[in-house]
């Protein structure tokens, strides 16, 4: 089977999703976007890094919460090996389960304006990027394509889950989601820290097994796309730390004079190469393995 013979269900900025009846094939492309605009050329190997990092974490966290992974080889066409994964089709929950261990990004903006993030009251006087006393669950809506996700408090998340919770108890389901998400974050944070990397925050997407109603971790797990990873040795409270993977290509995009509106410019060969190296390094920093070993395992 080749990819072009499979029914394409949806195509995000980065991933293509194919329908396999009760399963899905998720394929991370090598496309790269900066400032939400996709560039015309690709970063070869980037998709494999995203899928490989996810695979690493799904495997390591299966004792915390079961996940949707079926196979990285069976049902994955040759051309998508390394980038593709066959997963169980879940009933996805209509919220994004965000956990923050440091105050940064949109959380930092909300905190500055209100002293809170997603309704969670935080201590006064925090500096940008500072570590929080404990990681917090800050859910958001899952916006339709093109719209921006909106931070919501726990009560609103529970309300949104009323319709999908097996027994109509959105509050109980939201509580389960919060506990699982925080446990996953803590595990990821501790592991990353041991490898010289700070996991500042991350987003999970959960779903329900359509038959049993069991809570399952879906989508991607703790990838550089769904998370903020900072090199620990460059971390400085009170600043916006550089993100591990995209900073380099973003710096180039700004320096090129591009005004950040579509179309995005072609990335020159040497910047493609530098970006590839940084993605491979991100894989190696996080997993402790070489990217080629992942490619060999899934070939
Ligand atoms: P973005 O480019 O901002 O990430 P997106 O989230 O719409 O946009 P993708 O991440 O490529 O694009 O899409 C993955 C989609 O597949 C999401 O809507 C996600 O909720 C859904 N999904 C992930 N895992 C499963 C699963 N096991 N069953 C059903 N749907 C899933
Ligand atoms: Mg997504």
Tab-separated table of C-alpha atoms and ligand atoms in Angstrom:
chain	number	residue	atom	x	y	z
A	1	UNK	CA	0.000	0.000	0.000
A	2	UNK	CA	1.181	3.527	-0.750
A	3	UNK	CA	0.066	6.710	0.972
A	4	UNK	CA	-1.705	8.108	-2.068
A	5	UNK	CA	-4.028	5.051	-2.111
A	6	UNK	CA	-5.240	5.654	1.459
A	7	UNK	CA	-8.185	7.915	2.302
A	8	UNK	CA	-6.826	11.200	3.670
A	9	UNK	CA	-9.051	12.292	6.538
A	10	UNK	CA	-7.372	15.561	7.420
A	11	UNK	CA	-4.172	17.438	6.995
A	12	UNK	CA	-2.909	19.719	9.763
A	13	UNK	CA	-0.033	22.144	9.503
A	14	UNK	CA	2.314	19.306	10.241
A	15	UNK	CA	0.531	15.944	10.175
A	16	UNK	CA	-1.560	14.002	7.686
A	17	UNK	CA	-4.235	11.671	9.013
A	18	UNK	CA	-5.433	8.650	7.042
A	19	UNK	CA	-8.522	6.609	7.780
A	20	UNK	CA	-8.074	2.853	8.336
A	21	UNK	CA	-11.641	2.106	9.580
A	22	UNK	CA	-11.295	1.488	13.320
A	23	UNK	CA	-7.726	2.761	13.175
A	24	UNK	CA	-5.922	5.838	11.937
A	25	UNK	CA	-2.539	6.310	10.330
A	26	UNK	CA	-0.887	9.490	11.616
A	27	UNK	CA	2.013	10.678	9.482
A	28	UNK	CA	4.216	13.529	10.650
A	29	UNK	CA	5.427	15.388	7.571
A	30	UNK	CA	8.742	17.193	7.176
A	31	UNK	CA	6.877	20.484	6.695
A	32	UNK	CA	7.983	23.351	8.877
A	33	UNK	CA	6.105	26.475	9.849
A	34	UNK	CA	7.320	29.619	11.524
A	35	UNK	CA	4.873	32.164	12.888
A	36	UNK	CA	2.087	29.763	11.819
A	37	UNK	CA	2.984	29.932	8.110
A	38	UNK	CA	4.279	26.786	6.382
A	39	UNK	CA	7.462	27.216	4.313
A	40	UNK	CA	7.529	25.893	0.722
A	41	UNK	CA	10.438	23.495	1.340
A	42	UNK	CA	10.840	20.811	3.983
A	43	UNK	CA	13.281	19.744	6.697
A	44	UNK	CA	14.063	16.098	5.820
A	45	UNK	CA	13.985	13.951	8.977
A	46	UNK	CA	11.862	16.343	11.012
A	47	UNK	CA	8.754	14.120	10.816
A	48	UNK	CA	10.752	11.120	12.029
A	49	UNK	CA	11.985	13.142	15.004
A	50	UNK	CA	8.424	14.064	16.000
A	51	UNK	CA	7.133	10.499	15.660
A	52	UNK	CA	10.230	9.002	17.311
A	53	UNK	CA	10.091	11.350	20.315
A	54	UNK	CA	6.394	10.563	20.754
A	55	UNK	CA	7.130	6.839	20.515
A	56	UNK	CA	9.775	7.156	23.212
A	57	UNK	CA	7.356	8.795	25.640
A	58	UNK	CA	4.353	6.584	24.857
A	59	UNK	CA	6.498	3.589	25.650
A	60	UNK	CA	7.904	5.060	28.871
A	61	UNK	CA	4.529	6.276	30.210
A	62	UNK	CA	2.226	3.335	29.419
A	63	UNK	CA	2.225	2.471	33.144
A	64	UNK	CA	0.741	5.904	33.926
A	65	UNK	CA	-1.990	5.908	31.278
A	66	UNK	CA	-2.652	3.607	28.316
A	67	UNK	CA	-2.113	5.123	24.873
A	68	UNK	CA	-3.420	4.732	21.337
A	69	UNK	CA	-0.316	3.239	19.683
A	70	UNK	CA	-0.803	0.067	17.627
A	71	UNK	CA	2.281	-0.132	15.396
A	72	UNK	CA	5.096	1.828	13.791
A	73	UNK	CA	5.544	-0.787	11.068
A	74	UNK	CA	2.422	-2.925	10.415
A	75	UNK	CA	0.121	-0.850	8.227
A	76	UNK	CA	2.666	1.946	7.754
A	77	UNK	CA	3.625	2.262	4.066
A	78	UNK	CA	7.378	2.179	3.329
A	79	UNK	CA	7.506	5.820	2.329
A	80	UNK	CA	6.106	6.847	5.745
A	81	UNK	CA	8.264	4.556	7.923
A	82	UNK	CA	9.777	6.433	10.843
A	83	UNK	CA	7.231	9.222	10.445
A	84	UNK	CA	4.064	7.157	10.647
A	85	UNK	CA	2.130	5.361	13.373
A	86	UNK	CA	-1.052	3.297	13.281
A	87	UNK	CA	-3.280	4.131	16.256
A	88	UNK	CA	-6.636	3.097	17.697
A	89	UNK	CA	-9.371	5.467	16.631
A	90	UNK	CA	-10.637	7.180	19.759
A	91	UNK	CA	-13.474	9.476	20.632
A	92	UNK	CA	-11.285	12.533	21.293
A	93	UNK	CA	-12.208	14.796	24.209
A	94	UNK	CA	-13.089	18.378	23.233
A	95	UNK	CA	-10.369	19.904	25.424
A	96	UNK	CA	-6.589	20.186	25.315
A	97	UNK	CA	-4.938	19.038	28.531
A	98	UNK	CA	-2.157	21.555	29.081
A	99	UNK	CA	0.227	21.282	32.024
A	100	UNK	CA	2.616	24.050	32.974
A	101	UNK	CA	5.600	23.697	35.264
A	102	UNK	CA	7.033	27.082	34.300
A	103	UNK	CA	5.147	30.307	33.590
A	104	UNK	CA	5.739	31.265	29.971
A	105	UNK	CA	4.024	31.901	26.633
A	106	UNK	CA	0.276	32.549	26.794
A	107	UNK	CA	0.289	31.535	30.484
A	108	UNK	CA	2.735	34.331	31.253
A	109	UNK	CA	0.515	36.822	29.393
A	110	UNK	CA	-2.612	35.723	31.284
A	111	UNK	CA	-0.755	35.768	34.599
A	112	UNK	CA	0.489	39.311	34.006
A	113	UNK	CA	-3.033	40.473	33.158
A	114	UNK	CA	-5.007	38.602	35.856
A	115	UNK	CA	-2.672	36.835	38.302
A	116	UNK	CA	-4.255	33.572	37.120
A	117	UNK	CA	-3.948	31.005	34.346
A	118	UNK	CA	-7.083	29.038	33.378
A	119	UNK	CA	-8.631	30.107	36.687
A	120	UNK	CA	-5.694	28.836	38.771
A	121	UNK	CA	-4.547	31.528	41.201
A	122	UNK	CA	-0.738	31.857	41.233
A	123	UNK	CA	1.594	33.497	43.759
A	124	UNK	CA	2.287	37.202	43.168
A	125	UNK	CA	5.639	38.395	41.853
A	126	UNK	CA	6.549	35.499	39.563
A	127	UNK	CA	9.118	36.285	36.868
A	128	UNK	CA	8.827	35.172	33.245
A	129	UNK	CA	9.799	31.491	32.802
A	130	UNK	CA	9.999	30.903	36.544
A	131	UNK	CA	9.281	27.417	37.837
A	132	UNK	CA	5.898	27.139	39.554
A	133	UNK	CA	5.618	25.734	43.095
A	134	UNK	CA	3.749	22.756	41.595
A	135	UNK	CA	2.779	21.970	37.991
A	136	UNK	CA	-0.700	23.224	37.146
A	137	UNK	CA	-3.433	21.930	34.845
A	138	UNK	CA	-4.548	24.735	32.485
A	139	UNK	CA	-7.016	23.276	29.970
A	140	UNK	CA	-8.086	24.974	26.775
A	141	UNK	CA	-10.762	24.479	24.171
A	142	UNK	CA	-9.848	22.545	21.052
A	143	UNK	CA	-10.503	25.148	18.388
A	144	UNK	CA	-11.574	24.301	14.848
A	145	UNK	CA	-8.918	24.702	12.162
A	146	UNK	CA	-7.786	28.318	11.851
A	147	UNK	CA	-9.181	29.432	15.205
A	148	UNK	CA	-7.141	29.876	18.355
A	149	UNK	CA	-7.566	27.708	21.427
A	150	UNK	CA	-8.984	29.502	24.391
A	151	UNK	CA	-7.913	28.993	28.016
A	152	UNK	CA	-10.743	27.686	30.202
A	153	UNK	CA	-11.009	26.917	33.898
A	154	UNK	CA	-11.511	23.464	35.345
A	155	UNK	CA	-15.270	23.926	35.823
A	156	UNK	CA	-15.735	24.836	32.154
A	157	UNK	CA	-13.607	21.856	31.086
A	158	UNK	CA	-15.815	19.585	33.219
A	159	UNK	CA	-18.903	21.087	31.600
A	160	UNK	CA	-17.539	20.433	28.109
A	161	UNK	CA	-16.906	16.814	29.123
A	162	UNK	CA	-20.472	16.231	30.403
A	163	UNK	CA	-21.621	15.332	26.900
A	164	UNK	CA	-18.909	12.763	26.261
A	165	UNK	CA	-18.330	11.235	29.721
A	166	UNK	CA	-19.646	7.635	29.696
A	167	UNK	CA	-21.915	8.268	32.722
A	168	UNK	CA	-22.490	11.959	31.988
A	169	UNK	CA	-20.144	12.884	34.841
A	170	UNK	CA	-17.887	15.497	33.257
A	171	UNK	CA	-16.437	16.464	36.600
A	172	UNK	CA	-15.173	12.952	37.318
A	173	UNK	CA	-13.728	12.652	33.805
A	174	UNK	CA	-12.052	16.078	34.012
A	175	UNK	CA	-10.530	15.049	37.342
A	176	UNK	CA	-9.134	11.883	35.747
A	177	UNK	CA	-7.734	13.878	32.836
A	178	UNK	CA	-6.104	16.372	35.187
A	179	UNK	CA	-4.505	13.639	37.291
A	180	UNK	CA	-3.207	11.752	34.261
A	181	UNK	CA	-1.880	14.907	32.582
A	182	UNK	CA	-0.045	16.088	35.693
A	183	UNK	CA	1.443	12.628	36.320
A	184	UNK	CA	2.641	12.499	32.692
A	185	UNK	CA	4.141	15.966	32.920
A	186	UNK	CA	5.971	15.143	36.154
A	187	UNK	CA	7.392	11.996	34.636
A	188	UNK	CA	8.501	13.830	31.497
A	189	UNK	CA	9.944	16.733	33.447
A	190	UNK	CA	12.006	14.520	35.700
A	191	UNK	CA	13.339	12.435	32.848
A	192	UNK	CA	14.155	15.477	30.703
A	193	UNK	CA	15.892	17.160	33.633
A	194	UNK	CA	18.214	14.175	33.975
A	195	UNK	CA	19.231	14.777	30.349
A	196	UNK	CA	19.932	18.485	30.747
A	197	UNK	CA	16.607	19.630	29.338
A	198	UNK	CA	13.775	21.543	30.982
A	199	UNK	CA	10.229	20.562	30.019
A	200	UNK	CA	8.534	23.924	30.649
A	201	UNK	CA	5.018	22.990	29.579
A	202	UNK	CA	3.158	20.589	27.333
A	203	UNK	CA	-0.188	19.720	25.800
A	204	UNK	CA	-1.855	16.307	25.785
A	205	UNK	CA	-4.943	15.135	23.958
A	206	UNK	CA	-6.939	12.321	25.482
A	207	UNK	CA	-9.734	10.226	24.055
A	208	UNK	CA	-12.082	7.476	25.139
A	209	UNK	CA	-12.005	3.937	23.856
A	210	UNK	CA	-15.290	3.809	21.914
A	211	UNK	CA	-16.102	0.345	23.304
A	212	UNK	CA	-15.007	0.451	26.925
A	213	UNK	CA	-15.052	4.185	27.652
A	214	UNK	CA	-11.517	3.855	29.045
A	215	UNK	CA	-9.400	7.044	29.101
A	216	UNK	CA	-6.563	6.763	26.563
A	217	UNK	CA	-3.706	9.114	25.697
A	218	UNK	CA	-3.908	9.989	21.988
A	219	UNK	CA	-2.324	12.369	19.513
A	220	UNK	CA	1.390	13.034	20.115
A	221	UNK	CA	3.235	12.878	23.434
A	222	UNK	CA	5.798	15.363	24.723
A	223	UNK	CA	7.156	16.272	21.290
A	224	UNK	CA	8.961	19.546	20.532
A	225	UNK	CA	5.736	20.557	18.708
A	226	UNK	CA	3.427	19.969	21.671
A	227	UNK	CA	5.873	21.074	24.367
A	228	UNK	CA	8.401	23.715	25.282
A	229	UNK	CA	11.821	22.209	25.859
A	230	UNK	CA	14.642	24.463	26.986
A	231	UNK	CA	18.323	23.566	27.267
A	232	UNK	CA	18.897	23.698	31.051
A	233	UNK	CA	22.323	25.298	30.744
A	234	UNK	CA	20.901	28.284	28.852
A	235	UNK	CA	17.912	28.787	31.109
A	236	UNK	CA	17.615	32.165	32.787
A	237	UNK	CA	14.660	33.303	34.896
A	238	UNK	CA	13.174	36.620	33.718
A	239	UNK	CA	13.864	35.947	30.022
A	240	UNK	CA	12.170	34.078	27.177
A	241	UNK	CA	14.404	31.001	26.830
A	242	UNK	CA	15.170	29.761	23.298
A	243	UNK	CA	13.135	26.754	22.256
A	244	UNK	CA	15.215	23.739	21.558
A	245	UNK	CA	14.338	23.016	17.962
A	246	UNK	CA	12.686	25.906	16.166
A	247	UNK	CA	14.676	28.856	17.421
A	248	UNK	CA	17.312	28.514	14.735
A	249	UNK	CA	14.941	28.544	11.757
A	250	UNK	CA	12.844	31.255	13.404
A	251	UNK	CA	15.926	33.449	13.893
A	252	UNK	CA	16.751	32.977	10.230
A	253	UNK	CA	13.159	33.840	9.206
A	254	UNK	CA	13.299	37.112	11.129
A	255	UNK	CA	16.774	38.030	9.877
A	256	UNK	CA	15.670	37.385	6.275
A	257	UNK	CA	13.364	40.407	6.548
A	258	UNK	CA	10.213	38.352	5.927
A	259	UNK	CA	7.150	40.141	7.356
A	260	UNK	CA	5.641	36.901	8.775
A	261	UNK	CA	2.637	36.982	6.435
A	262	UNK	CA	2.036	34.291	3.759
A	263	UNK	CA	3.709	33.174	1.641
A	264	UNK	CA	6.679	32.109	3.739
A	265	UNK	CA	10.066	32.254	1.970
A	266	UNK	CA	12.076	29.266	0.737
A	267	UNK	CA	14.586	28.198	3.392
A	268	UNK	CA	18.162	28.170	2.007
A	269	UNK	CA	20.068	24.864	1.920
A	270	UNK	CA	22.486	25.703	4.729
A	271	UNK	CA	19.617	26.697	7.050
A	272	UNK	CA	17.779	23.461	6.165
A	273	UNK	CA	20.938	21.571	7.125
A	274	UNK	CA	21.354	23.476	10.413
A	275	UNK	CA	17.706	22.850	11.270
A	276	UNK	CA	18.014	19.133	10.478
A	277	UNK	CA	20.995	18.905	12.806
A	278	UNK	CA	19.096	20.594	15.594
A	279	UNK	CA	16.100	18.287	15.221
A	280	UNK	CA	18.355	15.223	15.291
A	281	UNK	CA	20.078	16.658	18.355
A	282	UNK	CA	16.708	17.233	20.042
A	283	UNK	CA	15.856	13.559	19.454
A	284	UNK	CA	19.171	12.456	20.863
A	285	UNK	CA	19.072	14.801	23.869
A	286	UNK	CA	15.588	13.693	24.875
A	287	UNK	CA	15.795	9.947	24.206
A	288	UNK	CA	19.502	9.268	24.711
A	289	UNK	CA	19.512	7.348	21.417
A	290	UNK	CA	20.644	8.256	17.929
A	291	UNK	CA	18.032	9.177	15.356
A	292	UNK	CA	19.447	6.530	13.041
A	293	UNK	CA	18.599	3.800	15.568
A	294	UNK	CA	14.944	4.925	15.463
A	295	UNK	CA	15.004	4.908	11.651
A	296	UNK	CA	16.512	1.412	11.631
A	297	UNK	CA	13.943	0.074	14.090
A	298	UNK	CA	11.055	1.327	11.965
A	299	UNK	CA	12.508	0.612	8.508
B	1	LIG	P1	-1.984	21.637	14.486
B	1	LIG	O1	-1.253	21.736	13.196
B	1	LIG	O2	-2.211	22.937	15.167
B	1	LIG	O3	-1.440	20.561	15.416
B	1	LIG	P2	-4.256	19.929	14.359
B	1	LIG	O4	-4.107	19.559	15.802
B	1	LIG	O5	-5.629	20.134	13.830
B	1	LIG	O6	-3.453	21.213	14.018
B	1	LIG	P3	-2.843	17.546	13.767
B	1	LIG	O7	-2.147	17.617	15.077
B	1	LIG	O8	-2.086	17.186	12.567
B	1	LIG	O9	-3.548	18.893	13.422
B	1	LIG	O10	-4.101	16.602	13.835
B	1	LIG	C1	-4.213	15.497	14.618
B	1	LIG	C2	-5.702	15.315	14.832
B	1	LIG	O11	-5.982	13.942	15.067
B	1	LIG	C3	-6.191	16.094	16.016
B	1	LIG	O12	-7.462	16.630	15.749
B	1	LIG	C4	-6.286	15.014	17.101
B	1	LIG	O13	-7.241	15.326	18.074
B	1	LIG	C5	-6.687	13.806	16.281
B	1	LIG	N1	-6.286	12.534	16.867
B	1	LIG	C6	-5.081	12.220	17.408
B	1	LIG	N2	-5.058	10.938	17.844
B	1	LIG	C7	-6.292	10.419	17.577
B	1	LIG	C8	-6.909	9.130	17.793
B	1	LIG	N3	-6.243	8.131	18.371
B	1	LIG	N4	-8.194	8.978	17.400
B	1	LIG	C9	-8.884	9.989	16.799
B	1	LIG	N5	-8.353	11.208	16.565
B	1	LIG	C10	-7.080	11.431	16.949
B	2	LIG	MG1	-2.224	18.931	16.777
